[in-house]
Tab-separated table of C-alpha atoms in Angstrom:
chain	number	residue	atom	x	y	z
A	1342	MET	CA	98.111	190.430	44.647
A	1343	GLU	CA	95.164	190.359	46.175
A	1344	THR	CA	94.707	193.761	47.124
A	1345	THR	CA	97.320	195.331	44.787
A	1346	GLN	CA	95.658	198.013	42.898
A	1347	VAL	CA	95.956	199.268	39.113
A	1348	SER	CA	97.156	201.936	40.627
A	1349	GLU	CA	100.488	200.163	41.507
A	1350	LEU	CA	101.117	198.943	38.411
A	1351	THR	CA	100.175	202.177	35.825
A	1352	ILE	CA	102.582	204.385	33.868
A	1353	PRO	CA	101.920	208.205	34.904
A	1354	LEU	CA	101.796	210.467	31.961
A	1355	ASP	CA	104.962	212.455	32.095
A	1356	LYS	CA	106.462	209.033	31.832
A	1357	TYR	CA	104.882	207.829	28.588
A	1358	ALA	CA	105.150	208.933	24.763
A	1359	VAL	CA	102.484	211.778	24.226
A	1360	VAL	CA	101.889	213.748	21.387
A	1361	SER	CA	99.778	216.387	19.534
A	1362	GLU	CA	96.801	215.630	17.269
A	1363	GLN	CA	98.555	217.586	14.582
A	1364	ALA	CA	101.233	216.026	15.100
A	1365	SER	CA	103.147	213.520	12.415
A	1366	LEU	CA	104.100	209.891	12.228
A	1367	LEU	CA	106.977	210.736	12.434
A	1368	GLN	CA	107.190	213.305	15.559
A	1369	ALA	CA	105.300	210.521	16.848
A	1370	MET	CA	107.940	207.569	16.740
A	1371	ARG	CA	110.901	210.292	18.006
A	1372	THR	CA	108.645	210.962	20.873
A	1373	LEU	CA	108.201	207.111	21.143
A	1374	ARG	CA	112.412	206.906	21.329
A	1375	LEU	CA	113.259	209.645	22.964
A	1376	VAL	CA	110.936	208.543	25.927
A	1377	ARG	CA	112.150	204.721	25.185
A	1378	ASP	CA	115.476	205.992	25.451
A	1379	GLN	CA	115.451	207.532	29.362
A	1380	PHE	CA	114.337	204.825	30.139
A	1381	ARG	CA	116.658	202.469	32.125
A	1382	LEU	CA	115.487	198.309	31.324
A	1383	PRO	CA	113.581	198.559	27.777
A	1384	ARG	CA	111.264	196.165	30.095
A	1385	GLN	CA	109.675	199.180	30.969
A	1386	SER	CA	109.360	201.445	28.107
A	1387	PRO	CA	106.249	202.319	26.506
A	1388	ARG	CA	105.798	200.944	23.309
A	1389	ALA	CA	102.493	202.969	22.317
A	1390	VAL	CA	102.280	206.904	21.570
A	1391	LEU	CA	99.292	209.081	23.468
A	1392	VAL	CA	97.581	211.473	21.621
A	1393	LYS	CA	96.424	215.071	23.369
A	1394	ASN	CA	94.066	217.945	21.748
A	1395	ASP	CA	94.737	221.390	22.549
A	1396	ALA	CA	93.724	220.968	25.570
A	1397	GLY	CA	95.813	218.699	26.751
A	1398	ARG	CA	93.473	216.042	27.197
A	1399	ILE	CA	94.288	212.268	26.156
A	1400	VAL	CA	91.995	212.045	23.364
A	1401	GLY	CA	93.159	208.564	21.368
A	1402	GLN	CA	96.673	206.314	20.810
A	1403	ILE	CA	98.783	204.500	18.455
A	1404	GLY	CA	100.184	200.553	19.291
A	1405	TYR	CA	102.945	199.138	17.290
A	1406	LEU	CA	100.085	197.641	14.520
A	1407	ASP	CA	98.665	200.795	13.857
A	1408	PHE	CA	102.289	202.219	13.221
A	1409	LEU	CA	103.029	199.340	11.044
A	1410	SER	CA	99.097	199.288	8.998
A	1411	ALA	CA	99.416	203.104	8.699
A	1412	LEU	CA	102.612	203.137	6.374
A	1413	GLU	CA	100.564	201.177	3.905
A	1414	PRO	CA	98.138	202.665	2.714
A	1415	LYS	CA	96.093	200.224	1.221
A	1416	TYR	CA	95.516	198.663	4.306
A	1417	THR	CA	92.415	201.122	4.487
A	1418	LEU	CA	91.267	198.597	1.073
A	1419	LEU	CA	90.101	196.558	3.917
A	1420	GLY	CA	88.320	197.788	5.981
A	1421	ASP	CA	87.838	197.164	9.884
A	1422	LEU	CA	91.454	194.941	10.630
A	1423	ASP	CA	90.481	193.914	14.294
A	1424	MET	CA	87.064	192.946	12.606
A	1425	LEU	CA	89.099	190.907	9.884
A	1426	SER	CA	91.427	189.119	12.231
A	1427	ARG	CA	88.551	188.268	14.249
A	1428	ALA	CA	86.472	186.710	11.351
A	1429	GLY	CA	89.805	184.763	10.689
A	1430	VAL	CA	91.318	184.669	7.521
A	1431	SER	CA	93.209	181.331	6.324
A	1432	SER	CA	96.926	181.695	5.814
A	1433	ASP	CA	96.943	181.574	2.099
A	1434	MET	CA	94.462	184.395	1.739
A	1435	VAL	CA	96.593	185.936	3.991
A	1436	SER	CA	99.619	185.686	1.334
A	1437	SER	CA	97.515	186.291	-1.807
A	1438	MET	CA	96.689	189.721	-0.073
A	1439	ILE	CA	100.084	190.676	-0.694
A	1440	ASN	CA	100.241	189.345	-4.483
A	1441	HIS	CA	96.616	190.812	-5.359
A	1442	LEU	CA	96.832	194.139	-3.649
A	1443	GLN	CA	100.473	194.802	-3.859
A	1444	LEU	CA	101.179	195.931	-0.278
A	1445	TRP	CA	104.166	197.144	0.861
A	1446	GLU	CA	105.552	197.152	-2.723
A	1447	GLY	CA	109.392	198.093	-2.937
A	1448	GLY	CA	109.603	197.521	0.767
A	1449	LEU	CA	109.669	200.052	3.941
A	1450	PRO	CA	111.969	202.606	2.665
A	1451	PRO	CA	108.597	204.412	0.189
A	1452	ALA	CA	106.321	203.658	3.077
A	1453	ALA	CA	108.540	205.644	5.445
A	1454	ARG	CA	108.980	208.146	3.643
A	1455	ARG	CA	105.111	208.841	4.276
A	1456	ALA	CA	105.334	208.891	8.419
A	1457	ALA	CA	106.298	212.863	7.946
A	1458	ASP	CA	102.781	212.798	5.966
A	1459	ILE	CA	100.704	210.899	7.947
A	1460	ARG	CA	98.873	213.004	10.947
A	1461	VAL	CA	98.513	210.807	13.778
A	1462	ARG	CA	95.124	211.796	13.928
A	1463	GLU	CA	94.176	210.114	11.270
A	1464	ILE	CA	95.494	207.056	12.236
A	1465	MET	CA	95.198	206.948	16.202
A	1466	HIS	CA	92.462	204.932	18.198
A	1467	SER	CA	90.302	207.344	19.840
A	1468	VAL	CA	90.468	207.342	24.078
A	1469	SER	CA	86.549	205.317	24.380
A	1470	GLU	CA	87.122	203.910	27.870
A	1471	ALA	CA	89.615	203.817	30.911
A	1472	ILE	CA	89.594	201.581	33.815
A	1473	ASP	CA	89.784	203.701	36.958
A	1474	VAL	CA	92.890	204.298	39.099
A	1475	SER	CA	91.701	202.245	42.214
A	1476	ALA	CA	90.422	199.108	40.284
A	1477	THR	CA	91.780	196.114	41.464
A	1478	LEU	CA	94.551	194.120	39.121
A	1479	ALA	CA	91.244	191.457	38.742
A	1480	GLU	CA	89.337	194.239	37.148
A	1481	ALA	CA	92.108	194.842	35.325
A	1482	ILE	CA	93.067	191.603	34.153
A	1483	HIS	CA	89.440	191.244	33.286
A	1484	HIS	CA	89.013	194.162	31.326
A	1485	LEU	CA	92.111	193.464	28.931
A	1486	VAL	CA	90.983	189.765	28.310
A	1487	VAL	CA	87.235	190.989	27.215
A	1488	CYS	CA	88.812	194.063	25.336
A	1489	GLN	CA	92.107	191.552	23.929
A	1490	ALA	CA	93.681	194.910	24.628
A	1491	VAL	CA	97.501	195.083	25.564
A	1492	ARG	CA	97.400	198.223	26.934
A	1493	CYS	CA	94.239	200.773	28.958
A	1494	LEU	CA	94.028	203.664	29.675
A	1495	VAL	CA	93.840	204.351	33.228
A	1496	ARG	CA	91.449	207.583	34.938
A	1497	ARG	CA	90.887	209.171	37.595
A	1498	GLY	CA	87.512	210.871	37.635
A	1499	GLU	CA	86.996	211.503	34.311
A	1500	GLU	CA	90.486	212.814	33.528
A	1501	ILE	CA	93.245	209.983	31.999
A	1502	ILE	CA	96.332	210.076	34.471
A	1503	GLY	CA	98.658	206.745	32.728
A	1504	VAL	CA	98.604	203.671	31.164
A	1505	LEU	CA	98.229	199.944	32.176
A	1506	ARG	CA	100.235	197.970	30.349
A	1507	LEU	CA	99.134	194.043	29.475
A	1508	ALA	CA	102.652	193.267	29.663
A	1509	ASP	CA	103.235	194.715	33.512
A	1510	VAL	CA	99.793	192.568	34.436
A	1511	PHE	CA	101.351	189.638	33.120
A	1512	ASP	CA	104.516	189.883	34.970
A	1513	ALA	CA	102.844	191.043	38.092
A	1514	VAL	CA	100.139	187.464	37.930
A	1515	VAL	CA	103.366	185.253	36.657
A	1516	ASP	CA	105.470	186.393	39.630
A	1517	SER	CA	102.823	185.472	41.781
A	1518	ILE	CA	102.376	182.592	40.269
A	1519	GLU	CA	106.251	181.625	40.385
A	1520	ALA	CA	106.202	182.855	44.472
A	1521	GLN	CA	103.702	179.742	45.617
A	1522	PHE	CA	106.075	177.573	44.269
A	1523	LYS	CA	109.290	178.899	46.169
A	1524	PRO	CA	110.392	177.544	48.905
A	1525	PRO	CA	110.491	179.391	52.170
A	1526	LYS	CA	113.655	180.994	53.642
A	1527	GLY	CA	115.902	178.846	55.356
A	1528	GLU	CA	114.874	176.069	54.085
B	566	MET	CA	113.420	186.280	15.252
B	567	VAL	CA	114.118	184.671	19.195
B	568	PRO	CA	115.392	181.392	18.655
B	569	LEU	CA	113.285	178.391	19.929
B	570	SER	CA	116.569	177.446	22.461
B	571	GLU	CA	116.104	180.992	23.754
B	572	TYR	CA	112.463	180.248	24.216
B	573	ALA	CA	110.718	178.661	26.934
B	574	VAL	CA	108.963	175.003	25.725
B	575	VAL	CA	107.306	173.088	27.841
B	576	PRO	CA	105.902	169.273	26.873
B	577	ARG	CA	101.973	169.312	26.627
B	578	THR	CA	102.233	166.858	30.087
B	579	ALA	CA	102.964	170.752	31.981
B	580	THR	CA	101.456	172.007	34.025
B	581	LEU	CA	100.581	176.166	34.261
B	582	ALA	CA	103.444	176.618	36.960
B	583	ASP	CA	105.346	174.405	34.463
B	584	ALA	CA	104.982	176.685	32.063
B	585	VAL	CA	105.185	179.677	34.537
B	586	ARG	CA	109.278	178.064	35.933
B	587	ALA	CA	110.331	177.838	32.145
B	588	LEU	CA	109.294	181.286	30.976
B	589	ASP	CA	111.255	182.328	34.035
B	590	ALA	CA	114.268	180.219	33.018
B	591	SER	CA	114.181	181.185	29.405
B	592	GLN	CA	114.016	185.238	30.680
B	593	ARG	CA	117.392	184.966	32.066
B	594	HIS	CA	118.761	184.496	28.733
B	595	VAL	CA	117.521	188.050	27.894
B	596	GLY	CA	119.612	190.780	27.645
B	597	PRO	CA	119.500	193.706	29.154
B	598	ASP	CA	119.174	196.037	26.261
B	599	ARG	CA	115.882	193.314	24.875
B	600	GLN	CA	112.231	193.240	25.682
B	601	PRO	CA	111.725	189.701	27.673
B	602	HIS	CA	109.730	187.193	26.639
B	603	ARG	CA	106.224	186.756	27.263
B	604	ALA	CA	104.712	183.454	26.092
B	605	VAL	CA	105.070	180.292	26.545
B	606	LEU	CA	105.749	177.252	23.714
B	607	VAL	CA	104.333	173.181	24.115
B	608	ILE	CA	105.788	170.505	22.672
B	609	ASP	CA	104.253	166.939	21.281
B	610	GLU	CA	106.016	163.984	21.943
B	611	SER	CA	107.999	164.485	18.750
B	612	GLY	CA	109.257	168.292	19.250
B	613	ARG	CA	106.653	169.934	17.452
B	614	VAL	CA	105.452	172.669	18.662
B	615	VAL	CA	101.727	172.270	18.577
B	616	GLY	CA	100.515	175.464	20.694
B	617	LYS	CA	101.519	178.422	22.138
B	618	ILE	CA	100.345	180.246	25.513
B	619	GLY	CA	100.776	183.708	25.442
B	620	GLN	CA	99.445	186.751	27.631
B	621	TRP	CA	95.890	186.734	27.243
B	622	ALA	CA	96.112	183.080	27.692
B	623	LEU	CA	97.659	182.956	31.009
B	624	LEU	CA	95.525	185.877	32.498
B	625	LYS	CA	92.057	184.145	31.097
B	626	ALA	CA	93.448	180.426	32.682
B	627	LEU	CA	92.765	182.680	36.162
B	628	GLU	CA	88.950	182.744	36.140
B	629	PRO	CA	87.659	178.817	35.201
B	630	ARG	CA	84.444	180.840	33.668
B	631	TYR	CA	86.393	181.839	31.144
B	632	GLN	CA	85.975	178.298	29.326
B	633	GLN	CA	82.750	178.890	28.503
B	634	LEU	CA	83.858	181.305	26.340
B	635	ARG	CA	87.118	179.617	25.416
B	636	ASN	CA	86.292	179.919	22.042
B	637	ASP	CA	85.096	183.723	21.392
B	638	ASP	CA	86.160	183.585	18.047
B	639	THR	CA	83.562	181.287	17.102
B	640	LEU	CA	80.993	183.965	18.292
B	641	ALA	CA	82.705	186.400	16.086
B	642	ARG	CA	82.520	184.442	13.315
B	643	ALA	CA	78.912	183.585	13.987
B	644	GLY	CA	78.326	187.215	13.961
B	645	VAL	CA	78.702	188.594	17.715
B	646	SER	CA	80.285	191.715	17.446
B	647	HIS	CA	83.337	192.465	19.978
B	648	GLN	CA	81.324	195.283	21.278
B	649	GLN	CA	78.366	192.488	22.251
B	650	LEU	CA	80.238	190.376	23.707
B	651	THR	CA	83.069	192.961	25.660
B	652	SER	CA	78.811	194.562	27.163
B	653	VAL	CA	77.665	190.793	28.191
B	654	LEU	CA	81.378	189.871	29.362
B	655	GLU	CA	81.617	193.421	31.539
B	656	HIS	CA	77.941	192.635	33.239
B	657	ALA	CA	78.867	188.964	34.152
B	658	LYS	CA	80.357	188.093	37.748
B	659	PHE	CA	84.072	187.079	36.987
B	660	PHE	CA	86.649	186.841	39.397
B	661	GLN	CA	84.839	187.120	42.753
B	662	ASN	CA	87.244	184.539	44.196
B	663	ASN	CA	90.724	185.815	46.077
B	664	LEU	CA	92.331	186.756	42.978
B	665	ASN	CA	95.338	184.301	45.068
B	666	ASP	CA	93.491	181.526	45.400
B	667	LEU	CA	92.605	181.746	41.729
B	668	CYS	CA	96.233	181.798	40.607
B	669	GLU	CA	97.245	178.384	43.076
B	670	GLN	CA	94.130	176.634	41.616
B	671	ALA	CA	95.414	177.654	37.744
B	672	ALA	CA	98.421	176.297	38.600
B	673	SER	CA	97.959	173.067	38.439
B	674	GLU	CA	96.031	173.126	35.037
B	675	PRO	CA	97.358	171.195	32.206
B	676	VAL	CA	98.881	173.575	29.933
B	677	THR	CA	97.004	172.166	27.150
B	678	THR	CA	93.643	173.166	28.048
B	679	ILE	CA	95.114	176.698	28.259
B	680	MET	CA	96.501	177.014	25.326
B	681	ASN	CA	95.898	178.531	21.700
B	682	PRO	CA	96.826	176.049	18.834
B	683	ALA	CA	100.078	177.420	17.119
B	684	THR	CA	98.873	178.197	13.611
B	685	GLU	CA	100.004	181.559	13.744
B	686	ALA	CA	103.545	181.307	11.009
B	687	ILE	CA	105.465	182.422	8.311
B	688	ASP	CA	108.808	181.027	6.171
B	689	ALA	CA	112.285	182.400	7.549
B	690	GLU	CA	113.318	183.150	4.276
B	691	ALA	CA	110.008	185.555	4.254
B	692	SER	CA	110.046	189.110	3.246
B	693	LEU	CA	109.924	192.174	6.309
B	694	GLY	CA	106.327	193.293	4.476
B	695	GLU	CA	104.975	190.052	4.626
B	696	ALA	CA	105.687	189.797	8.397
B	697	MET	CA	104.291	193.040	9.002
B	698	HIS	CA	101.598	191.830	6.813
B	699	ARG	CA	100.760	188.725	8.219
B	700	LEU	CA	100.839	190.216	12.169
B	701	ILE	CA	98.503	193.191	10.926
B	702	ILE	CA	95.837	190.675	9.505
B	703	ALA	CA	96.252	188.699	12.348
B	704	GLN	CA	96.361	191.377	15.076
B	705	ALA	CA	98.650	189.190	16.670
B	706	LEU	CA	101.885	189.606	18.732
B	707	SER	CA	103.787	187.174	17.448
B	708	LEU	CA	104.166	184.328	15.120
B	709	LEU	CA	106.519	181.142	14.753
B	710	VAL	CA	108.975	180.799	12.381
B	711	THR	CA	109.440	177.728	10.143
B	712	ARG	CA	111.885	176.220	8.290
B	713	SER	CA	110.363	173.115	5.945
B	714	HIS	CA	107.099	173.007	8.276
B	715	ASP	CA	109.407	172.669	11.271
B	716	VAL	CA	109.383	175.589	14.230
B	717	ILE	CA	112.516	177.341	14.486
B	718	GLY	CA	111.577	180.795	16.081
B	719	VAL	CA	109.373	183.397	17.490
B	720	LEU	CA	109.034	186.649	15.481
B	721	ARG	CA	107.807	189.562	17.766
B	722	LEU	CA	105.645	192.803	16.989
B	723	SER	CA	108.073	194.676	19.575
B	724	ASP	CA	111.402	193.670	17.583
B	725	LEU	CA	109.845	193.937	14.092
B	726	ALA	CA	108.108	197.308	14.666
B	727	ASP	CA	111.700	198.432	16.415
B	728	GLU	CA	113.170	196.928	13.657
B	729	ALA	CA	111.015	199.013	10.785
B	730	MET	CA	112.003	202.187	13.735
B	731	LYS	CA	115.020	202.213	12.689
B	732	ILE	CA	114.386	202.053	8.497
B	733	ILE	CA	111.804	205.181	8.501
B	734	ARG	CA	114.530	206.859	11.102
B	735	THR	CA	116.710	206.702	8.188
B	736	ALA	CA	114.743	206.641	5.313
B	737	ALA	CA	112.220	209.557	6.102
B	738	ARG	CA	113.136	212.974	4.568
B	739	PRO	CA	114.540	215.195	7.445
B	740	ALA	CA	112.034	218.246	8.058
B	741	PRO	CA	112.779	220.980	10.786
B	742	ASP	CA	109.414	221.052	11.976
B	743	ASP	CA	110.551	217.395	13.096
B	744	GLN	CA	110.591	217.631	16.817
B	745	GLU	CA	108.033	217.934	19.561
């Protein structure tokens, strides 16, 4: 594992879900499903959608939490949700938000009907940084831990070429720890 | 929800190596159509869930220098922005030692020094909307599910998002230009 490079765990763009900036949230969701259906094992399938501009350059990404929060427009009233979570909100406060802001009123179906009208460019996280494809696994771990990220984009030069997922890095580390406790063959 | 009986659970006295073994064993029970779980719950002597070791917590445990930053939520509350912290950490010297050696050292670390307290929870009778709300506000990957204050399972963001997407695909109006 010491010599493992990011490239070995990277999912290339052609195996990932990618939509244009003009796509709707519904289109993004359908694209994600199409791509996931092509994977034999669920553990390997993508759980985010990348967004490309007209020039084909990756400019953003949408994860599960972005998908869900976009369906309830009142979350925009709360500002930066990442900042809010880091500041710490009590359980009672979280409960009272639902009542006071009347979040998810009517359940998911009314929110779901909005999915066709939401454009991915309105909700995506813009690409701010990426890790080099030749970086070591240790560098990738550090990046994921420091950014508290579930994935990071992988670049070669200035171009985004794939995605490195926290889950795959985690599995690699778990396998490595586990391997140290397995008896050698023949024992 | 993944019931507690299918989840990886270790006692407070366990080490990280024990937790990894428990995770490995629990993953064998996950069917091929489901995402494997990647967290370990820690229970006290009375069987109560007191902590959780998630993906970031395990990776953090590999590098002892992160111990100094274990309480980075406190830094956030003290006004240190995520960007400032990220900038400082990106320039600090982490993972200078061999990664295999770090894994070996971390393996004997007690789970109590690695785990995060089990705080994010939701009642088993809560609605799907409330579950989504709690995950969104906590920006979390999972929630503990409780019944009468006892933890009975784990609700994962990936399972909830899959369920939500199913509902959305059914409820969304068909549009001729839906296909990319």
